[in-house]
Amino acid sequence: MEKPLALNETELALVEAAAAVAPGMLMVGFNRRFSPHAQALRAAFAHAGALMMSYRVNAGTLPTGHWLNDPLIGGGRIVGEACHFIDLMSFLTGDVGIVSAQTRGVATRHETLEEFSATLEFADGSVGQLFYTTRGSSRTSKELLEVHAGGISARLEDFQSCTLYGMQHERRVKGRGKGHSEEIAAFVRAAREGGPSPIAAPVLMAVTRGTLRIKQALA
Protein backbone atom coordinates (compact mmCIF):
# COMPACT_ATOMS: atom_id res chain seq x y z
CA MET A 1 0.00 0.00 0.00
CA GLU A 2 1.03 3.58 -0.53
CA LYS A 3 1.06 5.70 2.56
CA PRO A 4 -0.94 6.57 4.57
CA LEU A 5 -2.21 3.22 5.77
CA ALA A 6 -5.46 4.85 6.90
CA LEU A 7 -6.96 8.33 7.24
CA ASN A 8 -8.69 7.72 10.57
CA GLU A 9 -9.08 5.18 13.38
CA THR A 10 -12.10 3.53 11.77
CA GLU A 11 -10.21 2.82 8.55
CA LEU A 12 -7.18 1.63 10.51
CA ALA A 13 -9.29 -0.85 12.48
CA LEU A 14 -10.68 -2.26 9.23
CA VAL A 15 -7.20 -2.65 7.73
CA GLU A 16 -5.89 -4.24 10.93
CA ALA A 17 -8.73 -6.76 10.98
CA ALA A 18 -8.20 -7.65 7.33
CA ALA A 19 -4.45 -8.03 7.77
CA ALA A 20 -4.96 -10.41 10.68
CA VAL A 21 -6.75 -12.98 8.52
CA ALA A 22 -5.44 -12.31 5.00
CA PRO A 23 -2.99 -14.85 3.54
CA GLY A 24 -0.87 -12.13 1.98
CA MET A 25 1.74 -9.75 3.33
CA LEU A 26 0.97 -6.17 4.34
CA MET A 27 3.50 -3.49 3.40
CA VAL A 28 3.33 0.30 3.39
CA GLY A 29 5.62 2.64 1.46
CA PHE A 30 7.60 3.96 4.41
CA ASN A 31 10.76 4.11 2.34
CA ARG A 32 13.04 6.28 4.47
CA ARG A 33 13.83 3.52 6.97
CA PHE A 34 15.37 1.52 4.09
CA SER A 35 17.80 4.24 3.02
CA PRO A 36 21.53 3.62 3.53
CA HIS A 37 21.65 6.56 5.93
CA ALA A 38 18.80 5.29 8.11
CA GLN A 39 20.36 1.83 8.26
CA ALA A 40 23.70 3.32 9.32
CA LEU A 41 22.09 5.47 12.01
CA ARG A 42 20.15 2.58 13.47
CA ALA A 43 23.33 0.51 13.68
CA ALA A 44 25.32 3.38 15.22
CA PHE A 45 22.74 4.06 17.95
CA ALA A 46 21.69 0.47 18.59
CA HIS A 47 23.30 0.37 22.04
CA ALA A 48 23.44 4.08 22.83
CA GLY A 49 20.35 4.23 25.03
CA ALA A 50 17.40 6.58 24.72
CA LEU A 51 17.63 8.89 21.72
CA MET A 52 17.06 12.62 21.46
CA MET A 53 15.85 13.36 17.91
CA SER A 54 15.07 16.63 16.18
CA TYR A 55 13.49 16.44 12.72
CA ARG A 56 12.91 19.72 10.88
CA VAL A 57 10.87 19.58 7.67
CA ASN A 58 10.78 22.64 5.41
CA ALA A 59 7.98 21.33 3.23
CA GLY A 60 7.08 24.28 1.03
CA THR A 61 3.59 25.40 0.10
CA LEU A 62 1.00 23.50 -1.92
CA PRO A 63 -1.42 25.08 -4.37
CA THR A 64 -5.01 25.57 -3.27
CA GLY A 65 -7.03 22.43 -3.90
CA HIS A 66 -4.04 20.07 -3.86
CA TRP A 67 -5.13 16.47 -3.22
CA LEU A 68 -2.82 16.07 -0.22
CA ASN A 69 -4.74 18.75 1.68
CA ASP A 70 -8.08 17.15 0.88
CA PRO A 71 -9.09 15.52 4.21
CA LEU A 72 -11.05 12.80 2.37
CA ILE A 73 -8.26 11.87 -0.06
CA GLY A 74 -4.84 12.89 1.19
CA GLY A 75 -5.81 13.37 4.82
CA GLY A 76 -3.78 16.56 5.15
CA ARG A 77 -0.04 16.90 5.50
CA ILE A 78 0.13 15.36 8.96
CA VAL A 79 -1.41 12.04 7.92
CA GLY A 80 -0.35 12.16 4.27
CA GLU A 81 3.29 13.19 4.64
CA ALA A 82 4.41 13.51 8.25
CA CYS A 83 3.84 9.77 8.66
CA HIS A 84 7.17 9.30 6.82
CA PHE A 85 9.10 11.26 9.43
CA ILE A 86 7.34 9.63 12.36
CA ASP A 87 8.13 6.21 10.88
CA LEU A 88 11.82 7.04 10.53
CA MET A 89 12.08 8.15 14.16
CA SER A 90 10.26 4.98 15.21
CA PHE A 91 12.71 2.91 13.20
CA LEU A 92 15.71 4.55 14.87
CA THR A 93 14.35 3.58 18.30
CA GLY A 94 14.00 -0.03 17.19
CA ASP A 95 10.23 0.42 16.75
CA VAL A 96 9.63 0.26 20.50
CA GLY A 97 6.33 2.14 20.19
CA ILE A 98 4.99 5.67 20.67
CA VAL A 99 3.50 6.30 24.11
CA SER A 100 2.57 9.99 23.96
CA ALA A 101 2.40 13.03 21.69
CA GLN A 102 2.28 16.73 22.50
CA THR A 103 1.50 19.13 19.67
CA ARG A 104 1.04 22.74 18.69
CA GLY A 105 -0.26 24.03 15.38
CA VAL A 106 -0.53 27.32 13.50
CA ALA A 107 -3.64 28.10 11.47
CA THR A 108 -3.21 28.45 7.70
CA ARG A 109 -5.45 29.20 4.73
CA HIS A 110 -5.88 25.48 4.02
CA GLU A 111 -8.59 23.24 5.36
CA THR A 112 -5.99 21.07 7.09
CA LEU A 113 -3.02 22.14 9.22
CA GLU A 114 0.29 22.71 7.42
CA GLU A 115 2.26 24.27 10.29
CA PHE A 116 2.84 22.27 13.46
CA SER A 117 5.31 20.86 15.91
CA ALA A 118 4.98 17.55 17.72
CA THR A 119 6.99 16.00 20.51
CA LEU A 120 6.81 12.21 20.63
CA GLU A 121 7.81 10.03 23.55
CA PHE A 122 8.76 6.43 22.85
CA ALA A 123 8.52 3.39 25.10
CA ASP A 124 12.29 3.27 25.71
CA GLY A 125 12.43 6.90 26.87
CA SER A 126 13.51 8.29 23.50
CA VAL A 127 12.12 11.68 22.52
CA GLY A 128 11.56 12.92 18.99
CA GLN A 129 10.56 16.42 17.99
CA LEU A 130 9.01 16.94 14.57
CA PHE A 131 8.97 20.57 13.40
CA TYR A 132 6.99 20.91 10.17
CA THR A 133 6.73 24.21 8.33
CA THR A 134 5.78 25.50 4.90
CA ARG A 135 7.13 29.00 5.56
CA GLY A 136 10.83 28.42 5.05
CA SER A 137 13.05 29.43 2.16
CA SER A 138 13.31 27.08 -0.80
CA ARG A 139 17.06 27.68 -0.72
CA THR A 140 17.52 25.60 2.42
CA SER A 141 17.13 21.85 2.81
CA LYS A 142 13.74 20.16 3.07
CA GLU A 143 14.66 17.58 5.72
CA LEU A 144 17.18 17.92 8.52
CA LEU A 145 17.44 15.22 11.18
CA GLU A 146 19.73 15.29 14.22
CA VAL A 147 20.09 12.36 16.62
CA HIS A 148 21.99 12.37 19.94
CA ALA A 149 22.61 9.56 22.45
CA GLY A 150 25.43 7.90 24.36
CA GLY A 151 28.03 10.46 23.35
CA ILE A 152 27.21 10.00 19.66
CA SER A 153 25.64 12.61 17.40
CA ALA A 154 24.43 12.37 13.83
CA ARG A 155 23.29 14.90 11.26
CA LEU A 156 21.31 13.82 8.18
CA GLU A 157 20.38 16.39 5.56
CA ASP A 158 18.00 15.66 2.69
CA PHE A 159 19.30 12.07 2.48
CA GLN A 160 22.22 13.51 0.55
CA SER A 161 24.73 13.82 3.37
CA CYS A 162 24.98 12.06 6.72
CA THR A 163 27.73 12.52 9.31
CA LEU A 164 28.31 10.65 12.56
CA TYR A 165 30.26 12.32 15.38
CA GLY A 166 31.70 11.15 18.68
CA MET A 167 32.71 7.65 17.68
CA GLN A 168 36.40 6.95 17.15
CA HIS A 169 36.40 9.68 14.53
CA GLU A 170 33.99 11.65 12.39
CA ARG A 171 32.45 9.40 9.78
CA ARG A 172 30.46 10.24 6.68
CA VAL A 173 27.90 7.67 5.60
CA LYS A 174 28.13 6.69 1.97
CA GLY A 175 25.18 6.56 -0.37
CA ARG A 176 22.27 8.79 -1.27
CA GLY A 177 18.54 8.48 -1.69
CA LYS A 178 15.44 8.04 0.45
CA GLY A 179 15.37 4.26 0.28
CA HIS A 180 12.84 3.73 -2.52
CA SER A 181 14.84 1.12 -4.43
CA GLU A 182 15.97 -0.63 -1.24
CA GLU A 183 12.37 -0.78 -0.03
CA ILE A 184 11.14 -2.39 -3.25
CA ALA A 185 14.03 -4.86 -3.22
CA ALA A 186 13.22 -5.85 0.37
CA PHE A 187 9.54 -6.34 -0.46
CA VAL A 188 10.25 -8.43 -3.57
CA ARG A 189 12.71 -10.58 -1.62
CA ALA A 190 10.18 -11.14 1.15
CA ALA A 191 7.46 -11.99 -1.38
CA ARG A 192 9.66 -14.52 -3.13
CA GLU A 193 10.76 -16.11 0.13
CA GLY A 194 7.30 -16.12 1.69
CA GLY A 195 7.76 -13.29 4.18
CA PRO A 196 7.87 -11.89 6.77
CA SER A 197 7.02 -8.35 5.70
CA PRO A 198 9.99 -5.94 5.73
CA ILE A 199 7.96 -3.84 8.19
CA ALA A 200 5.99 -5.89 10.69
CA ALA A 201 2.24 -5.21 10.71
CA PRO A 202 2.19 -4.13 14.40
CA VAL A 203 4.82 -1.50 13.56
CA LEU A 204 2.74 -0.20 10.66
CA MET A 205 -0.27 0.06 12.94
CA ALA A 206 1.69 1.77 15.73
CA VAL A 207 3.23 4.38 13.43
CA THR A 208 -0.16 5.11 11.88
CA ARG A 209 -1.82 5.40 15.28
CA GLY A 210 0.94 7.75 16.41
CA THR A 211 0.35 9.90 13.33
CA LEU A 212 -3.40 9.96 13.89
CA ARG A 213 -2.78 10.85 17.54
CA ILE A 214 -0.96 13.99 16.42
CA LYS A 215 -3.82 14.95 14.12
CA GLN A 216 -6.39 14.36 16.86
CA ALA A 217 -4.37 16.37 19.39
CA LEU A 218 -4.16 19.33 17.04
CA ALA A 219 -7.90 19.13 16.33
PDB file of C-alpha atoms in Angstrom:
ATOM      1  CA  MET A   1       0.000   0.000   0.000  1.00  0.00           C
ATOM      2  CA  GLU A   2       1.034   3.579  -0.534  1.00  0.00           C
ATOM      3  CA  LYS A   3       1.064   5.698   2.565  1.00  0.00           C
ATOM      4  CA  PRO A   4      -0.936   6.574   4.567  1.00  0.00           C
ATOM      5  CA  LEU A   5      -2.207   3.222   5.768  1.00  0.00           C
ATOM      6  CA  ALA A   6      -5.463   4.855   6.901  1.00  0.00           C
ATOM      7  CA  LEU A   7      -6.959   8.332   7.236  1.00  0.00           C
ATOM      8  CA  ASN A   8      -8.692   7.718  10.572  1.00  0.00           C
ATOM      9  CA  GLU A   9      -9.075   5.185  13.378  1.00  0.00           C
ATOM     10  CA  THR A  10     -12.096   3.528  11.766  1.00  0.00           C
ATOM     11  CA  GLU A  11     -10.209   2.815   8.553  1.00  0.00           C
ATOM     12  CA  LEU A  12      -7.179   1.626  10.508  1.00  0.00           C
ATOM     13  CA  ALA A  13      -9.293  -0.849  12.482  1.00  0.00           C
ATOM     14  CA  LEU A  14     -10.681  -2.261   9.225  1.00  0.00           C
ATOM     15  CA  VAL A  15      -7.198  -2.654   7.732  1.00  0.00           C
ATOM     16  CA  GLU A  16      -5.894  -4.237  10.927  1.00  0.00           C
ATOM     17  CA  ALA A  17      -8.727  -6.756  10.985  1.00  0.00           C
ATOM     18  CA  ALA A  18      -8.202  -7.652   7.327  1.00  0.00           C
ATOM     19  CA  ALA A  19      -4.447  -8.032   7.772  1.00  0.00           C
ATOM     20  CA  ALA A  20      -4.961 -10.408  10.684  1.00  0.00           C
ATOM     21  CA  VAL A  21      -6.747 -12.982   8.517  1.00  0.00           C
ATOM     22  CA  ALA A  22      -5.443 -12.314   5.001  1.00  0.00           C
ATOM     23  CA  PRO A  23      -2.989 -14.853   3.545  1.00  0.00           C
ATOM     24  CA  GLY A  24      -0.872 -12.128   1.978  1.00  0.00           C
ATOM     25  CA  MET A  25       1.744  -9.755   3.331  1.00  0.00           C
ATOM     26  CA  LEU A  26       0.968  -6.166   4.338  1.00  0.00           C
ATOM     27  CA  MET A  27       3.504  -3.494   3.401  1.00  0.00           C
ATOM     28  CA  VAL A  28       3.332   0.301   3.389  1.00  0.00           C
ATOM     29  CA  GLY A  29       5.617   2.638   1.461  1.00  0.00           C
ATOM     30  CA  PHE A  30       7.605   3.959   4.411  1.00  0.00           C
ATOM     31  CA  ASN A  31      10.756   4.107   2.342  1.00  0.00           C
ATOM     32  CA  ARG A  32      13.037   6.279   4.466  1.00  0.00           C
ATOM     33  CA  ARG A  33      13.829   3.519   6.966  1.00  0.00           C
ATOM     34  CA  PHE A  34      15.369   1.522   4.088  1.00  0.00           C
ATOM     35  CA  SER A  35      17.799   4.241   3.023  1.00  0.00           C
ATOM     36  CA  PRO A  36      21.531   3.617   3.531  1.00  0.00           C
ATOM     37  CA  HIS A  37      21.645   6.556   5.926  1.00  0.00           C
ATOM     38  CA  ALA A  38      18.804   5.291   8.115  1.00  0.00           C
ATOM     39  CA  GLN A  39      20.357   1.830   8.263  1.00  0.00           C
ATOM     40  CA  ALA A  40      23.704   3.322   9.323  1.00  0.00           C
ATOM     41  CA  LEU A  41      22.091   5.475  12.010  1.00  0.00           C
ATOM     42  CA  ARG A  42      20.151   2.582  13.474  1.00  0.00           C
ATOM     43  CA  ALA A  43      23.333   0.513  13.683  1.00  0.00           C
ATOM     44  CA  ALA A  44      25.323   3.378  15.222  1.00  0.00           C
ATOM     45  CA  PHE A  45      22.742   4.065  17.949  1.00  0.00           C
ATOM     46  CA  ALA A  46      21.687   0.466  18.592  1.00  0.00           C
ATOM     47  CA  HIS A  47      23.304   0.369  22.044  1.00  0.00           C
ATOM     48  CA  ALA A  48      23.438   4.083  22.828  1.00  0.00           C
ATOM     49  CA  GLY A  49      20.347   4.225  25.027  1.00  0.00           C
ATOM     50  CA  ALA A  50      17.400   6.578  24.722  1.00  0.00           C
ATOM     51  CA  LEU A  51      17.631   8.892  21.719  1.00  0.00           C
ATOM     52  CA  MET A  52      17.056  12.623  21.455  1.00  0.00           C
ATOM     53  CA  MET A  53      15.854  13.361  17.912  1.00  0.00           C
ATOM     54  CA  SER A  54      15.071  16.630  16.177  1.00  0.00           C
ATOM     55  CA  TYR A  55      13.487  16.440  12.718  1.00  0.00           C
ATOM     56  CA  ARG A  56      12.913  19.716  10.876  1.00  0.00           C
ATOM     57  CA  VAL A  57      10.866  19.577   7.673  1.00  0.00           C
ATOM     58  CA  ASN A  58      10.779  22.638   5.409  1.00  0.00           C
ATOM     59  CA  ALA A  59       7.981  21.326   3.234  1.00  0.00           C
ATOM     60  CA  GLY A  60       7.085  24.281   1.025  1.00  0.00           C
ATOM     61  CA  THR A  61       3.593  25.396   0.105  1.00  0.00           C
ATOM     62  CA  LEU A  62       1.005  23.497  -1.916  1.00  0.00           C
ATOM     63  CA  PRO A  63      -1.423  25.075  -4.369  1.00  0.00           C
ATOM     64  CA  THR A  64      -5.013  25.567  -3.267  1.00  0.00           C
ATOM     65  CA  GLY A  65      -7.032  22.427  -3.901  1.00  0.00           C
ATOM     66  CA  HIS A  66      -4.045  20.066  -3.861  1.00  0.00           C
ATOM     67  CA  TRP A  67      -5.131  16.471  -3.216  1.00  0.00           C
ATOM     68  CA  LEU A  68      -2.821  16.073  -0.216  1.00  0.00           C
ATOM     69  CA  ASN A  69      -4.739  18.746   1.683  1.00  0.00           C
ATOM     70  CA  ASP A  70      -8.083  17.152   0.882  1.00  0.00           C
ATOM     71  CA  PRO A  71      -9.090  15.522   4.205  1.00  0.00           C
ATOM     72  CA  LEU A  72     -11.050  12.804   2.371  1.00  0.00           C
ATOM     73  CA  ILE A  73      -8.261  11.868  -0.059  1.00  0.00           C
ATOM     74  CA  GLY A  74      -4.841  12.893   1.194  1.00  0.00           C
ATOM     75  CA  GLY A  75      -5.806  13.370   4.820  1.00  0.00           C
ATOM     76  CA  GLY A  76      -3.777  16.556   5.154  1.00  0.00           C
ATOM     77  CA  ARG A  77      -0.039  16.904   5.496  1.00  0.00           C
ATOM     78  CA  ILE A  78       0.130  15.362   8.961  1.00  0.00           C
ATOM     79  CA  VAL A  79      -1.405  12.043   7.917  1.00  0.00           C
ATOM     80  CA  GLY A  80      -0.349  12.157   4.273  1.00  0.00           C
ATOM     81  CA  GLU A  81       3.295  13.193   4.637  1.00  0.00           C
ATOM     82  CA  ALA A  82       4.412  13.511   8.252  1.00  0.00           C
ATOM     83  CA  CYS A  83       3.840   9.766   8.656  1.00  0.00           C
ATOM     84  CA  HIS A  84       7.170   9.298   6.817  1.00  0.00           C
ATOM     85  CA  PHE A  85       9.102  11.258   9.430  1.00  0.00           C
ATOM     86  CA  ILE A  86       7.342   9.625  12.356  1.00  0.00           C
ATOM     87  CA  ASP A  87       8.126   6.210  10.882  1.00  0.00           C
ATOM     88  CA  LEU A  88      11.819   7.037  10.535  1.00  0.00           C
ATOM     89  CA  MET A  89      12.080   8.154  14.157  1.00  0.00           C
ATOM     90  CA  SER A  90      10.261   4.985  15.210  1.00  0.00           C
ATOM     91  CA  PHE A  91      12.710   2.912  13.201  1.00  0.00           C
ATOM     92  CA  LEU A  92      15.710   4.549  14.870  1.00  0.00           C
ATOM     93  CA  THR A  93      14.350   3.576  18.302  1.00  0.00           C
ATOM     94  CA  GLY A  94      14.000  -0.028  17.185  1.00  0.00           C
ATOM     95  CA  ASP A  95      10.235   0.420  16.751  1.00  0.00           C
ATOM     96  CA  VAL A  96       9.629   0.263  20.496  1.00  0.00           C
ATOM     97  CA  GLY A  97       6.331   2.141  20.192  1.00  0.00           C
ATOM     98  CA  ILE A  98       4.994   5.673  20.666  1.00  0.00           C
ATOM     99  CA  VAL A  99       3.504   6.297  24.105  1.00  0.00           C
ATOM    100  CA  SER A 100       2.565   9.986  23.956  1.00  0.00           C
ATOM    101  CA  ALA A 101       2.395  13.026  21.686  1.00  0.00           C
ATOM    102  CA  GLN A 102       2.284  16.729  22.504  1.00  0.00           C
ATOM    103  CA  THR A 103       1.503  19.125  19.666  1.00  0.00           C
ATOM    104  CA  ARG A 104       1.035  22.742  18.695  1.00  0.00           C
ATOM    105  CA  GLY A 105      -0.260  24.033  15.381  1.00  0.00           C
ATOM    106  CA  VAL A 106      -0.535  27.323  13.500  1.00  0.00           C
ATOM    107  CA  ALA A 107      -3.638  28.104  11.466  1.00  0.00           C
ATOM    108  CA  THR A 108      -3.215  28.450   7.703  1.00  0.00           C
ATOM    109  CA  ARG A 109      -5.445  29.197   4.734  1.00  0.00           C
ATOM    110  CA  HIS A 110      -5.878  25.484   4.018  1.00  0.00           C
ATOM    111  CA  GLU A 111      -8.591  23.244   5.365  1.00  0.00           C
ATOM    112  CA  THR A 112      -5.988  21.071   7.088  1.00  0.00           C
ATOM    113  CA  LEU A 113      -3.021  22.144   9.217  1.00  0.00           C
ATOM    114  CA  GLU A 114       0.289  22.711   7.422  1.00  0.00           C
ATOM    115  CA  GLU A 115       2.264  24.265  10.291  1.00  0.00           C
ATOM    116  CA  PHE A 116       2.842  22.271  13.465  1.00  0.00           C
ATOM    117  CA  SER A 117       5.311  20.863  15.913  1.00  0.00           C
ATOM    118  CA  ALA A 118       4.978  17.551  17.720  1.00  0.00           C
ATOM    119  CA  THR A 119       6.992  16.000  20.513  1.00  0.00           C
ATOM    120  CA  LEU A 120       6.813  12.212  20.627  1.00  0.00           C
ATOM    121  CA  GLU A 121       7.805  10.032  23.549  1.00  0.00           C
ATOM    122  CA  PHE A 122       8.755   6.426  22.850  1.00  0.00           C
ATOM    123  CA  ALA A 123       8.524   3.394  25.104  1.00  0.00           C
ATOM    124  CA  ASP A 124      12.293   3.268  25.710  1.00  0.00           C
ATOM    125  CA  GLY A 125      12.430   6.899  26.865  1.00  0.00           C
ATOM    126  CA  SER A 126      13.507   8.290  23.500  1.00  0.00           C
ATOM    127  CA  VAL A 127      12.117  11.675  22.520  1.00  0.00           C
ATOM    128  CA  GLY A 128      11.558  12.916  18.993  1.00  0.00           C
ATOM    129  CA  GLN A 129      10.557  16.423  17.989  1.00  0.00           C
ATOM    130  CA  LEU A 130       9.013  16.938  14.571  1.00  0.00           C
ATOM    131  CA  PHE A 131       8.968  20.567  13.401  1.00  0.00           C
ATOM    132  CA  TYR A 132       6.985  20.910  10.173  1.00  0.00           C
ATOM    133  CA  THR A 133       6.727  24.207   8.333  1.00  0.00           C
ATOM    134  CA  THR A 134       5.778  25.499   4.895  1.00  0.00           C
ATOM    135  CA  ARG A 135       7.127  29.002   5.563  1.00  0.00           C
ATOM    136  CA  GLY A 136      10.830  28.420   5.046  1.00  0.00           C
ATOM    137  CA  SER A 137      13.055  29.426   2.158  1.00  0.00           C
ATOM    138  CA  SER A 138      13.311  27.076  -0.803  1.00  0.00           C
ATOM    139  CA  ARG A 139      17.065  27.681  -0.720  1.00  0.00           C
ATOM    140  CA  THR A 140      17.515  25.604   2.416  1.00  0.00           C
ATOM    141  CA  SER A 141      17.130  21.845   2.806  1.00  0.00           C
ATOM    142  CA  LYS A 142      13.742  20.165   3.070  1.00  0.00           C
ATOM    143  CA  GLU A 143      14.658  17.583   5.719  1.00  0.00           C
ATOM    144  CA  LEU A 144      17.181  17.920   8.520  1.00  0.00           C
ATOM    145  CA  LEU A 145      17.437  15.221  11.185  1.00  0.00           C
ATOM    146  CA  GLU A 146      19.732  15.291  14.216  1.00  0.00           C
ATOM    147  CA  VAL A 147      20.093  12.360  16.621  1.00  0.00           C
ATOM    148  CA  HIS A 148      21.990  12.365  19.938  1.00  0.00           C
ATOM    149  CA  ALA A 149      22.610   9.560  22.453  1.00  0.00           C
ATOM    150  CA  GLY A 150      25.430   7.903  24.357  1.00  0.00           C
ATOM    151  CA  GLY A 151      28.035  10.460  23.346  1.00  0.00           C
ATOM    152  CA  ILE A 152      27.207  10.004  19.656  1.00  0.00           C
ATOM    153  CA  SER A 153      25.641  12.610  17.401  1.00  0.00           C
ATOM    154  CA  ALA A 154      24.426  12.374  13.826  1.00  0.00           C
ATOM    155  CA  ARG A 155      23.285  14.901  11.256  1.00  0.00           C
ATOM    156  CA  LEU A 156      21.312  13.816   8.180  1.00  0.00           C
ATOM    157  CA  GLU A 157      20.382  16.393   5.562  1.00  0.00           C
ATOM    158  CA  ASP A 158      18.005  15.657   2.687  1.00  0.00           C
ATOM    159  CA  PHE A 159      19.302  12.066   2.475  1.00  0.00           C
ATOM    160  CA  GLN A 160      22.221  13.507   0.548  1.00  0.00           C
ATOM    161  CA  SER A 161      24.732  13.825   3.374  1.00  0.00           C
ATOM    162  CA  CYS A 162      24.975  12.065   6.716  1.00  0.00           C
ATOM    163  CA  THR A 163      27.728  12.520   9.306  1.00  0.00           C
ATOM    164  CA  LEU A 164      28.311  10.649  12.565  1.00  0.00           C
ATOM    165  CA  TYR A 165      30.264  12.324  15.377  1.00  0.00           C
ATOM    166  CA  GLY A 166      31.696  11.147  18.677  1.00  0.00           C
ATOM    167  CA  MET A 167      32.710   7.653  17.680  1.00  0.00           C
ATOM    168  CA  GLN A 168      36.403   6.946  17.148  1.00  0.00           C
ATOM    169  CA  HIS A 169      36.399   9.680  14.534  1.00  0.00           C
ATOM    170  CA  GLU A 170      33.992  11.649  12.394  1.00  0.00           C
ATOM    171  CA  ARG A 171      32.446   9.402   9.783  1.00  0.00           C
ATOM    172  CA  ARG A 172      30.459  10.240   6.684  1.00  0.00           C
ATOM    173  CA  VAL A 173      27.900   7.668   5.603  1.00  0.00           C
ATOM    174  CA  LYS A 174      28.132   6.686   1.968  1.00  0.00           C
ATOM    175  CA  GLY A 175      25.178   6.561  -0.373  1.00  0.00           C
ATOM    176  CA  ARG A 176      22.265   8.791  -1.270  1.00  0.00           C
ATOM    177  CA  GLY A 177      18.540   8.479  -1.690  1.00  0.00           C
ATOM    178  CA  LYS A 178      15.444   8.041   0.455  1.00  0.00           C
ATOM    179  CA  GLY A 179      15.365   4.257   0.275  1.00  0.00           C
ATOM    180  CA  HIS A 180      12.836   3.728  -2.520  1.00  0.00           C
ATOM    181  CA  SER A 181      14.836   1.117  -4.434  1.00  0.00           C
ATOM    182  CA  GLU A 182      15.965  -0.630  -1.242  1.00  0.00           C
ATOM    183  CA  GLU A 183      12.369  -0.776  -0.033  1.00  0.00           C
ATOM    184  CA  ILE A 184      11.142  -2.385  -3.250  1.00  0.00           C
ATOM    185  CA  ALA A 185      14.026  -4.860  -3.221  1.00  0.00           C
ATOM    186  CA  ALA A 186      13.218  -5.847   0.370  1.00  0.00           C
ATOM    187  CA  PHE A 187       9.544  -6.338  -0.459  1.00  0.00           C
ATOM    188  CA  VAL A 188      10.254  -8.430  -3.568  1.00  0.00           C
ATOM    189  CA  ARG A 189      12.714 -10.580  -1.623  1.00  0.00           C
ATOM    190  CA  ALA A 190      10.183 -11.143   1.149  1.00  0.00           C
ATOM    191  CA  ALA A 191       7.456 -11.986  -1.378  1.00  0.00           C
ATOM    192  CA  ARG A 192       9.660 -14.524  -3.133  1.00  0.00           C
ATOM    193  CA  GLU A 193      10.758 -16.112   0.133  1.00  0.00           C
ATOM    194  CA  GLY A 194       7.297 -16.117   1.687  1.00  0.00           C
ATOM    195  CA  GLY A 195       7.758 -13.287   4.185  1.00  0.00           C
ATOM    196  CA  PRO A 196       7.868 -11.893   6.766  1.00  0.00           C
ATOM    197  CA  SER A 197       7.019  -8.350   5.704  1.00  0.00           C
ATOM    198  CA  PRO A 198       9.987  -5.941   5.726  1.00  0.00           C
ATOM    199  CA  ILE A 199       7.959  -3.845   8.192  1.00  0.00           C
ATOM    200  CA  ALA A 200       5.986  -5.891  10.692  1.00  0.00           C
ATOM    201  CA  ALA A 201       2.240  -5.213  10.709  1.00  0.00           C
ATOM    202  CA  PRO A 202       2.191  -4.132  14.396  1.00  0.00           C
ATOM    203  CA  VAL A 203       4.817  -1.502  13.559  1.00  0.00           C
ATOM    204  CA  LEU A 204       2.744  -0.197  10.656  1.00  0.00           C
ATOM    205  CA  MET A 205      -0.272   0.059  12.941  1.00  0.00           C
ATOM    206  CA  ALA A 206       1.694   1.772  15.725  1.00  0.00           C
ATOM    207  CA  VAL A 207       3.228   4.381  13.427  1.00  0.00           C
ATOM    208  CA  THR A 208      -0.165   5.110  11.878  1.00  0.00           C
ATOM    209  CA  ARG A 209      -1.822   5.399  15.280  1.00  0.00           C
ATOM    210  CA  GLY A 210       0.942   7.748  16.408  1.00  0.00           C
ATOM    211  CA  THR A 211       0.347   9.901  13.334  1.00  0.00           C
ATOM    212  CA  LEU A 212      -3.401   9.957  13.894  1.00  0.00           C
ATOM    213  CA  ARG A 213      -2.777  10.852  17.545  1.00  0.00           C
ATOM    214  CA  ILE A 214      -0.961  13.992  16.417  1.00  0.00           C
ATOM    215  CA  LYS A 215      -3.822  14.953  14.117  1.00  0.00           C
ATOM    216  CA  GLN A 216      -6.387  14.364  16.858  1.00  0.00           C
ATOM    217  CA  ALA A 217      -4.374  16.367  19.385  1.00  0.00           C
ATOM    218  CA  LEU A 218      -4.162  19.332  17.035  1.00  0.00           C
ATOM    219  CA  ALA A 219      -7.896  19.134  16.333  1.00  0.00           C
TER     220      ALA A 219
END
